[in-house]
Amino acid sequence: MINPVKGTHDIMGKEANGYNDIVYVLSSVATLYGYKEMETPILEHTELFSRGTGSSSDIVRKEMYTFLDKGDRSLTLRPEFTAGIVRSLISNKLYADGNYPLKYFYHGPVFRYERPQTGRYRQFHQFGVEMFGEDSPYADAETIIMALHSLYALGFKNVVLKINSLGDEETRSAYKEALKAYFAKHIDDMCSDCHERLESNPLRILDCKVPSDHELALSAPKIADYMSENSKNRFATLCKILDENEIEYEVDSALVRGLDYYSEVVFEFHYASDKGEALGALGGGGHYGGLVKELGGPELCGVGYAFGIERLYSLLTELGIMNHEDPSIDVYIVPIGENCLQKAMTIALEVRSLGYLTEMPLSNKKVSAAFKAASKKGASVALTLGEEELANGQLKMKDMETGEEKVIDIVNIEHELDEHFGAHECCEGEECHCHEGHCSCHEE
Ligand code: AMP
C-alpha cells in the first residue's frame, strides 16, 4: 500500500462539499467588492519566492518544496499566492492601462514543509485576494472589512481582528536597529533560528514560538515608538475608519506576519474559542509597498489577505454550520436486459438535460440489483425500461417513496418529472414546475 505523503490529506464527501461552499461564499463576497478571479500556476521559478516572499522568512528558509526539473531549472511548489499573483500582474502587464485599483481573488493548494499538527498541513488550501495600485488607508480598510464580511457570510460570529502597523521603510529600518541592539544582549540564550534572524531580519524574532524567546520579545522595544509621522497618521486614519464603521479590533504590537514583504498595516483574523485559538489564525494579510517593484514591475503597492480553507472548514464544522451531505439523486433508470441499456443511456441524457440528477447501471444488471442501487442512492423516481413498453414508446415511472408506479409516454417525460418533483418537493400537491428545492409557486 502506498500511503499519502505526510502532511497531505484527501478531500471527499462532506468535506469536498464544504470546501466548495466556502469558496463559493468567499468568491461571491469578493465579487461584490469588484474582485475578479485569477488562477496562477502552482509551479513557479524558485527565485520568485526567494526574492518576493523574502529570504529571511521561515517559508523561504526552510519550508519550500523546491526541486530541479529535467531542464535543470529550480522550481518551487507555491508556498503562498501573493508572489505568484504579482508575477502574473507583471508578466501580463495588467497594470498597463492605469485603471487602478486592480482587484483579484484566487484559491487553490499551497505547499509548505511544516511540522504537521492540528490545523497545520504540508499541502493545504487558501482563498485570498490582492488589490493593487491604491496607496490609501481606505484601500486597507476596505480589504479588512471585506475579509470580516466574508467570515460573517460564512457564519462566524465571534471573530477577533488583530491589527498592527509595521510602518514605512524609514520606520522599519529604525525599528530593526533598535531590536538588533536589544536582542544582541540576550542572543546567547536564544534559539539557533533567532541567531540567524538577528542578522537577516530581527522583526522575525518577535514571531518566535520558543517560550523563552517569546518571553524576551515581550519586553522588546515597541514599533509605535519608532513610527514615522506618515505611518503614524496612516495607521490613525485606518483605525478611525474602522471605528466609524463599528469594527472592533485589537492593536497587537507583536503581530509581524511571517512574510517579508509587508509594510504599514498587517492584520489577522482569529476565532474566539479555546479550540479555535489552538488552530491558529483563520487568515491574515496586510499592505505591501515594495513587492511589485522588487519583482520587476512598476512602483505599485498592494494589499491583500489569505484564509486557510482547512481551518475555516474545521471551525465551521465544529460550529455545526458545515454539514453539506452529497446530494441524493433524482432519477434512477432501470433497463430490463441488455437491449434496453442503449435506450436507457439516451433517456438518461435527456433527463439530465432537464436538470435532474440521474444515474443508471452501466452494464447489464438484474432489475432487483438496479432497484437496490436506486434506493441506496436515495433516488426519488425510478424509470423502468422494458422491451414491451419501449415498443409502445412508453416506460414505467415509480415513486420510490410511496411505491406508486404508472406507465407514461416517453414524449411526456419532462411534464411527468416536473409534476412529480414540483408537487413532491415544493407545493404539497399543487401543480408546478419547480424542482431542485426551489419553489416559485407563491412568488409574485
Ligand atoms: P499565511 O500565508 O502564512 O499568512 O497564512 C494564511 C492562512 O493560511 C493562515 O491564517 C492559516 O489559516 C492558513 N495556513 C497557513 N499555514 C497553514 C498550514 N500549514 N496548514 C493549514 N493552514 C495553513
CSV table of C-alpha atoms and ligand atoms in Angstrom, one decimal:
chain,number,residue,atom,x,y,z
A,1,MET,CA,0.0,0.0,0.0
A,2,ILE,CA,1.3,3.5,-0.8
A,3,ASN,CA,0.5,6.0,1.9
A,4,PRO,CA,-0.4,9.6,1.3
A,5,VAL,CA,2.6,12.0,1.6
A,6,LYS,CA,3.0,13.1,5.2
A,7,GLY,CA,1.0,16.3,5.9
A,8,THR,CA,-1.3,15.9,2.9
A,9,HIS,CA,-4.9,14.7,3.1
A,10,ASP,CA,-7.6,13.5,0.7
A,11,ILE,CA,-10.7,15.7,0.5
A,12,MET,CA,-14.1,14.0,-0.3
A,13,GLY,CA,-17.7,13.8,0.7
A,14,LYS,CA,-18.9,16.4,3.1
A,15,GLU,CA,-15.5,18.0,3.3
A,16,ALA,CA,-15.3,18.4,-0.5
A,17,ASN,CA,-18.8,19.9,-0.5
A,18,GLY,CA,-17.8,22.2,2.4
A,19,TYR,CA,-14.7,23.4,0.5
A,20,ASN,CA,-16.9,24.2,-2.5
A,21,ASP,CA,-19.4,26.0,-0.3
A,22,ILE,CA,-16.6,28.0,1.4
A,23,VAL,CA,-15.0,29.0,-2.0
A,24,TYR,CA,-18.5,29.9,-3.3
A,25,VAL,CA,-19.3,32.2,-0.4
A,26,LEU,CA,-15.8,33.8,-0.4
A,27,SER,CA,-15.9,34.4,-4.2
A,28,SER,CA,-19.4,35.8,-4.0
A,29,VAL,CA,-18.4,38.4,-1.4
A,30,ALA,CA,-15.2,39.3,-3.3
A,31,THR,CA,-17.2,39.8,-6.4
A,32,LEU,CA,-19.5,42.2,-4.5
A,33,TYR,CA,-16.4,44.3,-3.9
A,34,GLY,CA,-15.3,44.3,-7.6
A,35,TYR,CA,-12.8,41.5,-7.5
A,36,LYS,CA,-12.1,39.2,-10.5
A,37,GLU,CA,-10.8,35.6,-10.3
A,38,MET,CA,-7.2,34.8,-11.2
A,39,GLU,CA,-5.6,31.4,-11.4
A,40,THR,CA,-1.8,31.2,-11.5
A,41,PRO,CA,0.4,28.1,-11.8
A,42,ILE,CA,1.2,26.0,-8.8
A,43,LEU,CA,4.8,25.8,-10.2
A,44,GLU,CA,6.9,28.9,-10.3
A,45,HIS,CA,10.6,29.7,-10.5
A,46,THR,CA,12.2,29.4,-7.1
A,47,GLU,CA,13.6,32.9,-7.5
A,48,LEU,CA,10.1,34.4,-7.4
A,49,PHE,CA,9.7,33.3,-3.8
A,50,SER,CA,13.3,33.9,-2.6
A,51,ARG,CA,13.0,37.5,-3.9
A,52,GLY,CA,9.3,38.0,-3.4
A,53,THR,CA,8.3,36.2,-0.2
A,54,GLY,CA,11.7,37.1,1.2
A,55,SER,CA,14.9,35.3,2.1
A,56,SER,CA,14.5,35.9,5.8
A,57,SER,CA,11.0,34.4,6.0
A,58,ASP,CA,10.7,30.9,7.6
A,59,ILE,CA,8.8,29.9,4.4
A,60,VAL,CA,11.8,30.5,2.1
A,61,ARG,CA,14.4,29.5,4.6
A,62,LYS,CA,13.1,26.1,5.4
A,63,GLU,CA,9.6,25.3,4.2
A,64,MET,CA,9.7,25.3,0.4
A,65,TYR,CA,9.2,22.2,-1.9
A,66,THR,CA,12.0,23.1,-4.3
A,67,PHE,CA,13.4,20.8,-7.0
A,68,LEU,CA,15.3,20.8,-10.3
A,69,ASP,CA,13.2,19.9,-13.3
A,70,LYS,CA,14.6,17.9,-16.2
A,71,GLY,CA,15.9,21.1,-17.7
A,72,ASP,CA,17.9,21.9,-14.5
A,73,ARG,CA,15.6,24.8,-13.6
A,74,SER,CA,15.0,25.3,-9.9
A,75,LEU,CA,11.2,25.3,-9.5
A,76,THR,CA,9.1,25.5,-6.3
A,77,LEU,CA,5.5,24.5,-5.5
A,78,ARG,CA,3.9,27.7,-4.4
A,79,PRO,CA,4.2,28.2,-0.6
A,80,GLU,CA,1.9,31.3,-0.8
A,81,PHE,CA,-0.1,33.1,-3.5
A,82,THR,CA,0.9,36.8,-3.4
A,83,ALA,CA,4.2,36.5,-5.1
A,84,GLY,CA,2.6,34.5,-8.0
A,85,ILE,CA,-0.2,37.0,-8.4
A,86,VAL,CA,2.3,39.8,-8.5
A,87,ARG,CA,4.4,37.8,-11.1
A,88,SER,CA,1.2,37.4,-13.2
A,89,LEU,CA,0.4,41.1,-12.9
A,90,ILE,CA,3.9,41.9,-14.3
A,91,SER,CA,4.1,39.1,-16.9
A,92,ASN,CA,0.7,40.1,-18.3
A,93,LYS,CA,1.2,43.9,-17.9
A,94,LEU,CA,-2.1,44.1,-16.2
A,95,TYR,CA,-1.1,47.5,-14.8
A,96,ALA,CA,-0.6,48.9,-18.3
A,97,ASP,CA,-3.9,50.8,-18.7
A,98,GLY,CA,-3.6,52.5,-15.3
A,99,ASN,CA,-7.1,51.6,-14.4
A,100,TYR,CA,-6.5,51.2,-10.7
A,101,PRO,CA,-7.2,49.6,-8.3
A,102,LEU,CA,-6.8,46.2,-9.8
A,103,LYS,CA,-8.6,43.5,-7.7
A,104,TYR,CA,-8.1,39.8,-7.9
A,105,PHE,CA,-9.3,36.8,-5.9
A,106,TYR,CA,-7.8,33.3,-6.0
A,107,HIS,CA,-7.9,29.9,-4.4
A,108,GLY,CA,-6.1,26.6,-4.6
A,109,PRO,CA,-3.4,24.4,-2.9
A,110,VAL,CA,-0.3,25.8,-1.2
A,111,PHE,CA,2.7,23.7,-0.1
A,112,ARG,CA,4.9,24.2,3.0
A,113,TYR,CA,7.3,21.8,4.6
A,114,GLU,CA,6.0,22.4,8.2
A,115,ARG,CA,5.6,20.1,11.1
A,116,PRO,CA,2.1,18.5,10.6
A,117,GLN,CA,-0.2,19.1,13.6
A,118,THR,CA,-3.8,20.1,14.3
A,119,GLY,CA,-4.7,22.7,11.7
A,120,ARG,CA,-1.3,22.6,10.0
A,121,TYR,CA,-0.7,20.6,6.8
A,122,ARG,CA,2.1,20.4,4.2
A,123,GLN,CA,-0.4,20.7,1.4
A,124,PHE,CA,-3.3,23.0,2.4
A,125,HIS,CA,-5.7,25.4,0.6
A,126,GLN,CA,-6.0,29.1,0.6
A,127,PHE,CA,-8.6,31.6,-0.6
A,128,GLY,CA,-7.2,35.1,-0.9
A,129,VAL,CA,-7.4,38.5,-2.5
A,130,GLU,CA,-5.0,41.2,-3.7
A,131,MET,CA,-5.7,44.8,-4.6
A,132,PHE,CA,-3.1,46.8,-6.5
A,133,GLY,CA,-2.5,50.5,-7.1
A,134,GLU,CA,-4.4,52.3,-4.4
A,135,ASP,CA,-2.0,53.5,-1.7
A,136,SER,CA,-4.5,54.6,0.8
A,137,PRO,CA,-5.7,53.6,4.3
A,138,TYR,CA,-9.2,53.4,2.7
A,139,ALA,CA,-8.0,50.6,0.5
A,140,ASP,CA,-6.5,48.8,3.6
A,141,ALA,CA,-9.8,49.4,5.5
A,142,GLU,CA,-12.0,48.1,2.6
A,143,THR,CA,-9.8,45.0,2.4
A,144,ILE,CA,-10.1,44.3,6.2
A,145,ILE,CA,-13.9,45.0,6.1
A,146,MET,CA,-14.3,42.6,3.1
A,147,ALA,CA,-12.4,39.9,5.0
A,148,LEU,CA,-14.7,40.3,8.0
A,149,HIS,CA,-17.8,40.5,5.7
A,150,SER,CA,-16.6,37.1,4.2
A,151,LEU,CA,-16.2,35.5,7.6
A,152,TYR,CA,-19.7,36.7,8.7
A,153,ALA,CA,-21.1,35.5,5.4
A,154,LEU,CA,-19.7,32.0,6.2
A,155,GLY,CA,-21.5,32.0,9.5
A,156,PHE,CA,-18.7,33.1,12.0
A,157,LYS,CA,-19.9,35.3,14.8
A,158,ASN,CA,-17.0,36.0,17.2
A,159,VAL,CA,-14.1,37.0,15.0
A,160,VAL,CA,-11.2,38.7,16.6
A,161,LEU,CA,-9.4,41.2,14.3
A,162,LYS,CA,-5.8,41.9,15.3
A,163,ILE,CA,-4.0,44.8,13.6
A,164,ASN,CA,-0.6,46.4,13.7
A,165,SER,CA,1.5,48.7,11.7
A,166,LEU,CA,5.0,47.8,10.5
A,167,GLY,CA,5.4,51.4,9.2
A,168,ASP,CA,7.2,52.5,6.2
A,169,GLU,CA,10.9,51.9,5.2
A,170,GLU,CA,12.1,54.6,7.5
A,171,THR,CA,10.2,53.2,10.4
A,172,ARG,CA,11.3,49.6,9.9
A,173,SER,CA,14.9,50.3,9.5
A,174,ALA,CA,15.0,52.4,12.7
A,175,TYR,CA,13.0,49.7,14.5
A,176,LYS,CA,15.2,46.9,13.2
A,177,GLU,CA,18.3,48.7,14.6
A,178,ALA,CA,16.6,49.0,18.0
A,179,LEU,CA,15.6,45.4,18.0
A,180,LYS,CA,19.0,44.3,17.0
A,181,ALA,CA,20.6,46.2,19.8
A,182,TYR,CA,18.0,44.8,22.3
A,183,PHE,CA,18.2,41.1,21.2
A,184,ALA,CA,22.0,41.2,20.8
A,185,LYS,CA,22.3,41.5,24.6
A,186,HIS,CA,20.3,38.2,25.0
A,187,ILE,CA,21.3,36.3,21.9
A,188,ASP,CA,23.4,33.7,23.8
A,189,ASP,CA,20.2,32.4,25.5
A,190,MET,CA,18.2,32.4,22.3
A,191,CYS,CA,17.4,29.6,19.8
A,192,SER,CA,19.5,29.0,16.7
A,193,ASP,CA,16.8,30.3,14.4
A,194,CYS,CA,16.9,33.6,16.3
A,195,HIS,CA,20.7,33.8,15.8
A,196,GLU,CA,20.0,33.9,12.1
A,197,ARG,CA,17.0,36.2,12.4
A,198,LEU,CA,19.1,38.7,14.3
A,199,GLU,CA,21.2,39.2,11.2
A,200,SER,CA,18.7,38.7,8.4
A,201,ASN,CA,15.5,40.3,9.9
A,202,PRO,CA,15.2,40.9,13.7
A,203,LEU,CA,11.5,41.6,13.2
A,204,ARG,CA,11.1,37.8,12.8
A,205,ILE,CA,12.3,37.3,16.3
A,206,LEU,CA,9.0,38.8,17.6
A,207,ASP,CA,7.3,35.8,15.9
A,208,CYS,CA,9.5,33.1,17.6
A,209,LYS,CA,7.5,30.4,19.2
A,210,VAL,CA,10.2,29.2,21.6
A,211,PRO,CA,8.8,30.2,25.1
A,212,SER,CA,11.9,31.8,26.5
A,213,ASP,CA,12.5,33.8,23.3
A,214,HIS,CA,8.8,34.8,23.3
A,215,GLU,CA,9.2,36.0,26.9
A,216,LEU,CA,12.2,38.2,25.8
A,217,ALA,CA,10.2,39.5,22.9
A,218,LEU,CA,7.5,40.8,25.2
A,219,SER,CA,9.9,43.3,26.7
A,220,ALA,CA,11.5,44.3,23.4
A,221,PRO,CA,11.2,47.9,22.0
A,222,LYS,CA,7.7,48.7,20.6
A,223,ILE,CA,7.4,49.7,16.9
A,224,ALA,CA,5.0,52.5,17.9
A,225,ASP,CA,8.0,54.4,19.3
A,226,TYR,CA,9.8,54.3,16.0
A,227,MET,CA,6.9,55.2,13.7
A,228,SER,CA,7.4,57.9,11.1
A,229,GLU,CA,4.8,60.7,11.1
A,230,ASN,CA,3.4,59.5,7.8
A,231,SER,CA,3.0,55.9,9.1
A,232,LYS,CA,1.5,57.2,12.4
A,233,ASN,CA,-1.1,59.2,10.5
A,234,ARG,CA,-1.9,56.5,8.1
A,235,PHE,CA,-2.5,54.0,10.9
A,236,ALA,CA,-4.5,56.5,12.9
A,237,THR,CA,-6.7,57.1,9.8
A,238,LEU,CA,-7.2,53.4,9.3
A,239,CYS,CA,-8.3,53.0,13.0
A,240,LYS,CA,-10.7,55.9,12.6
A,241,ILE,CA,-12.3,54.3,9.5
A,242,LEU,CA,-12.7,51.0,11.4
A,243,ASP,CA,-14.1,52.9,14.4
A,244,GLU,CA,-16.6,54.8,12.3
A,245,ASN,CA,-17.8,51.5,10.8
A,246,GLU,CA,-18.1,50.0,14.2
A,247,ILE,CA,-15.5,47.4,13.5
A,248,GLU,CA,-13.9,46.1,16.7
A,249,TYR,CA,-10.1,45.3,16.6
A,250,GLU,CA,-7.1,44.8,18.9
A,251,VAL,CA,-3.9,46.5,18.2
A,252,ASP,CA,-1.2,43.8,18.7
A,253,SER,CA,2.3,45.2,18.6
A,254,ALA,CA,3.8,41.7,18.3
A,255,LEU,CA,1.9,41.0,15.1
A,256,VAL,CA,4.6,41.0,12.4
A,257,ARG,CA,3.3,38.2,10.0
A,258,GLY,CA,5.6,35.6,8.5
A,259,LEU,CA,6.4,37.1,5.1
A,260,ASP,CA,9.0,39.7,4.4
A,261,TYR,CA,7.1,42.0,2.0
A,262,TYR,CA,4.6,43.6,4.4
A,263,SER,CA,4.8,47.3,5.2
A,264,GLU,CA,2.3,49.6,7.0
A,265,VAL,CA,-0.8,47.7,8.2
A,266,VAL,CA,-0.8,44.0,8.9
A,267,PHE,CA,-3.8,42.1,10.3
A,268,GLU,CA,-5.0,38.7,11.3
A,269,PHE,CA,-8.4,37.1,12.0
A,270,HIS,CA,-8.8,34.7,14.9
A,271,TYR,CA,-11.8,32.9,16.1
A,272,ALA,CA,-12.7,33.5,19.7
A,273,SER,CA,-12.9,30.0,21.2
A,274,ASP,CA,-10.3,28.0,23.1
A,275,LYS,CA,-10.3,25.3,20.5
A,276,GLY,CA,-10.3,27.9,17.7
A,277,GLU,CA,-7.3,29.7,19.1
A,278,ALA,CA,-5.4,26.4,19.1
A,279,LEU,CA,-5.8,26.1,15.4
A,280,GLY,CA,-4.1,29.4,14.8
A,281,ALA,CA,-5.3,32.3,12.6
A,282,LEU,CA,-8.1,31.8,10.2
A,283,GLY,CA,-6.3,34.2,7.9
A,284,GLY,CA,-4.2,37.2,7.7
A,285,GLY,CA,-2.7,39.8,5.4
A,286,GLY,CA,-1.5,43.3,5.0
A,287,HIS,CA,-0.2,46.1,2.9
A,288,TYR,CA,2.9,45.8,0.8
A,289,GLY,CA,4.8,48.7,-0.7
A,290,GLY,CA,7.8,47.4,-2.5
A,291,LEU,CA,6.9,43.9,-3.8
A,292,VAL,CA,5.8,44.7,-7.3
A,293,LYS,CA,8.9,46.8,-7.9
A,294,GLU,CA,11.1,44.1,-6.3
A,295,LEU,CA,9.8,41.6,-8.8
A,296,GLY,CA,10.5,43.8,-11.8
A,297,GLY,CA,7.2,45.7,-12.1
A,298,PRO,CA,6.3,49.4,-11.7
A,299,GLU,CA,6.1,51.2,-8.3
A,300,LEU,CA,2.7,49.9,-7.3
A,301,CYS,CA,1.6,49.0,-3.8
A,302,GLY,CA,-0.7,46.1,-2.9
A,303,VAL,CA,-2.9,45.0,0.0
A,304,GLY,CA,-4.4,41.5,0.4
A,305,TYR,CA,-5.1,38.6,2.7
A,306,ALA,CA,-5.4,34.8,2.6
A,307,PHE,CA,-7.7,32.5,4.6
A,308,GLY,CA,-6.8,28.9,5.2
A,309,ILE,CA,-9.7,26.8,3.9
A,310,GLU,CA,-8.9,23.7,6.1
A,311,ARG,CA,-9.1,25.9,9.2
A,312,LEU,CA,-12.3,27.6,8.1
A,313,TYR,CA,-13.9,24.2,7.3
A,314,SER,CA,-12.8,22.7,10.6
A,315,LEU,CA,-14.2,25.5,12.7
A,316,LEU,CA,-17.4,25.8,10.7
A,317,THR,CA,-17.9,22.1,11.2
A,318,GLU,CA,-17.3,22.5,14.9
A,319,LEU,CA,-19.9,25.3,15.0
A,320,GLY,CA,-22.4,23.0,13.2
A,321,ILE,CA,-22.6,25.2,10.2
A,322,MET,CA,-20.9,23.0,7.6
A,323,ASN,CA,-22.8,19.8,7.1
A,324,HIS,CA,-23.4,19.5,3.4
A,325,GLU,CA,-24.2,15.9,2.5
A,326,ASP,CA,-23.8,14.7,-1.1
A,327,PRO,CA,-27.0,15.5,-2.9
A,328,SER,CA,-29.2,12.4,-3.3
A,329,ILE,CA,-30.1,11.6,-6.9
A,330,ASP,CA,-33.4,12.5,-8.5
A,331,VAL,CA,-33.9,9.8,-11.1
A,332,TYR,CA,-32.5,6.2,-11.5
A,333,ILE,CA,-33.1,4.5,-14.8
A,334,VAL,CA,-33.6,0.7,-14.7
A,335,PRO,CA,-33.2,-1.0,-18.1
A,336,ILE,CA,-34.5,-4.6,-18.3
A,337,GLY,CA,-32.0,-6.6,-20.3
A,338,GLU,CA,-29.1,-5.7,-22.5
A,339,ASN,CA,-31.2,-4.4,-25.4
A,340,CYS,CA,-32.7,-1.7,-23.3
A,341,LEU,CA,-29.3,-0.4,-21.9
A,342,GLN,CA,-28.7,1.7,-25.0
A,343,LYS,CA,-32.1,3.4,-25.0
A,344,ALA,CA,-31.6,3.9,-21.2
A,345,MET,CA,-28.5,5.9,-21.9
A,346,THR,CA,-30.3,8.2,-24.4
A,347,ILE,CA,-33.1,8.7,-21.9
A,348,ALA,CA,-30.7,9.4,-19.1
A,349,LEU,CA,-29.0,12.1,-21.2
A,350,GLU,CA,-32.4,13.7,-21.9
A,351,VAL,CA,-33.5,13.6,-18.3
A,352,ARG,CA,-30.1,15.2,-17.2
A,353,SER,CA,-30.6,17.9,-19.8
A,354,LEU,CA,-33.9,18.8,-18.0
A,355,GLY,CA,-31.8,19.4,-14.9
A,356,TYR,CA,-32.4,16.2,-12.9
A,357,LEU,CA,-29.5,14.4,-11.2
A,358,THR,CA,-29.7,11.0,-13.0
A,359,GLU,CA,-27.9,7.7,-12.8
A,360,MET,CA,-28.3,4.3,-14.4
A,361,PRO,CA,-26.4,0.9,-14.3
A,362,LEU,CA,-23.6,1.0,-16.8
A,363,SER,CA,-23.6,-2.7,-17.5
A,364,ASN,CA,-26.3,-5.3,-17.7
A,365,LYS,CA,-27.6,-5.7,-14.1
A,366,LYS,CA,-30.5,-7.6,-12.7
A,367,VAL,CA,-33.6,-5.5,-12.2
A,368,SER,CA,-33.6,-6.2,-8.4
A,369,ALA,CA,-29.9,-5.0,-8.2
A,370,ALA,CA,-30.8,-1.9,-10.1
A,371,PHE,CA,-33.7,-1.1,-7.8
A,372,LYS,CA,-31.4,-1.7,-4.8
A,373,ALA,CA,-28.9,0.8,-6.2
A,374,ALA,CA,-31.7,3.3,-6.8
A,375,SER,CA,-32.9,3.2,-3.2
A,376,LYS,CA,-29.3,3.1,-1.8
A,377,LYS,CA,-28.6,6.3,-3.7
A,378,GLY,CA,-31.8,7.9,-2.4
A,379,ALA,CA,-33.5,8.2,-5.9
A,380,SER,CA,-36.8,9.9,-5.8
A,381,VAL,CA,-38.0,8.3,-9.1
A,382,ALA,CA,-37.1,5.1,-10.9
A,383,LEU,CA,-37.8,4.9,-14.6
A,384,THR,CA,-38.0,1.2,-15.8
A,385,LEU,CA,-37.4,0.4,-19.5
A,386,GLY,CA,-38.7,-3.0,-20.7
A,387,GLU,CA,-38.8,-4.1,-24.3
A,388,GLU,CA,-42.6,-4.2,-24.3
A,389,GLU,CA,-43.1,-0.7,-23.1
A,390,LEU,CA,-40.3,0.7,-25.3
A,391,ALA,CA,-42.0,-0.8,-28.4
A,392,ASN,CA,-45.0,1.4,-27.5
A,393,GLY,CA,-42.9,4.5,-26.7
A,394,GLN,CA,-43.6,4.1,-23.0
A,395,LEU,CA,-41.8,3.4,-19.7
A,396,LYS,CA,-42.7,2.8,-16.1
A,397,MET,CA,-42.3,5.6,-13.6
A,398,LYS,CA,-42.1,4.6,-9.9
A,399,ASP,CA,-42.3,7.0,-7.0
A,400,MET,CA,-39.6,5.5,-4.7
A,401,GLU,CA,-41.1,6.9,-1.6
A,402,THR,CA,-44.8,5.9,-2.0
A,403,GLY,CA,-44.1,2.9,-4.2
A,404,GLU,CA,-46.8,4.0,-6.7
A,405,GLU,CA,-46.0,3.1,-10.3
A,406,LYS,CA,-47.6,4.2,-13.6
A,407,VAL,CA,-46.9,3.8,-17.3
A,408,ILE,CA,-46.1,7.0,-19.0
A,409,ASP,CA,-45.4,8.1,-22.6
A,410,ILE,CA,-41.7,8.8,-23.2
A,411,VAL,CA,-42.6,12.0,-25.0
A,412,ASN,CA,-44.2,13.2,-21.7
A,413,ILE,CA,-41.2,12.6,-19.5
A,414,GLU,CA,-40.5,16.3,-18.9
A,415,HIS,CA,-44.1,17.0,-17.9
A,416,GLU,CA,-44.3,13.9,-15.7
A,417,LEU,CA,-41.0,14.6,-13.9
A,418,ASP,CA,-41.8,18.3,-13.4
A,419,GLU,CA,-45.1,17.3,-11.9
A,420,HIS,CA,-43.5,14.7,-9.6
A,421,PHE,CA,-40.7,17.0,-8.4
A,422,GLY,CA,-42.8,20.1,-8.2
A,423,ALA,CA,-45.6,18.5,-6.2
A,424,HIS,CA,-43.2,16.4,-4.2
A,425,GLU,CA,-40.7,19.0,-3.1
A,426,CYS,CA,-42.3,22.3,-3.0
A,427,CYS,CA,-46.0,22.7,-3.2
A,428,GLU,CA,-47.7,19.9,-1.3
A,429,GLY,CA,-50.0,18.8,-4.1
A,430,GLU,CA,-50.3,22.0,-6.2
A,431,GLU,CA,-49.1,21.5,-9.7
A,432,CYS,CA,-46.0,23.4,-10.5
A,433,HIS,CA,-42.8,23.2,-12.5
A,434,CYS,CA,-40.3,23.9,-9.7
A,435,HIS,CA,-37.5,21.5,-8.8
A,436,GLU,CA,-34.1,21.4,-7.2
A,437,GLY,CA,-35.5,22.5,-3.9
A,438,HIS,CA,-36.6,25.9,-5.2
A,439,CYS,CA,-40.3,26.7,-5.2
A,440,SER,CA,-41.5,29.7,-7.2
A,441,CYS,CA,-45.2,28.9,-6.9
A,442,HIS,CA,-46.0,31.5,-4.3
A,443,GLU,CA,-43.7,34.2,-5.7
A,444,GLU,CA,-45.4,37.3,-7.2
B,1,AMP,P1,-0.1,32.9,5.6
B,1,AMP,O1,0.0,32.8,4.1
B,1,AMP,O2,1.0,32.3,6.4
B,1,AMP,O3,-0.4,34.3,6.0
B,1,AMP,O4,-1.4,32.0,6.0
B,1,AMP,C1,-2.7,32.4,5.8
B,1,AMP,C2,-3.6,31.4,6.4
B,1,AMP,O5,-3.4,30.1,5.8
B,1,AMP,C3,-3.4,31.1,7.9
B,1,AMP,O6,-4.0,32.1,8.6
B,1,AMP,C4,-4.0,29.8,8.0
B,1,AMP,O7,-5.4,29.8,8.1
B,1,AMP,C5,-3.6,29.1,6.7
B,1,AMP,N1,-2.4,28.3,6.9
B,1,AMP,C6,-1.1,28.7,6.9
B,1,AMP,N2,-0.3,27.7,7.0
B,1,AMP,C7,-1.0,26.6,7.1
B,1,AMP,C8,-0.8,25.1,7.2
B,1,AMP,N3,0.5,24.7,7.2
B,1,AMP,N4,-1.8,24.3,7.2
B,1,AMP,C9,-3.1,24.7,7.1
B,1,AMP,N5,-3.4,26.1,7.0
B,1,AMP,C10,-2.4,26.9,7.0
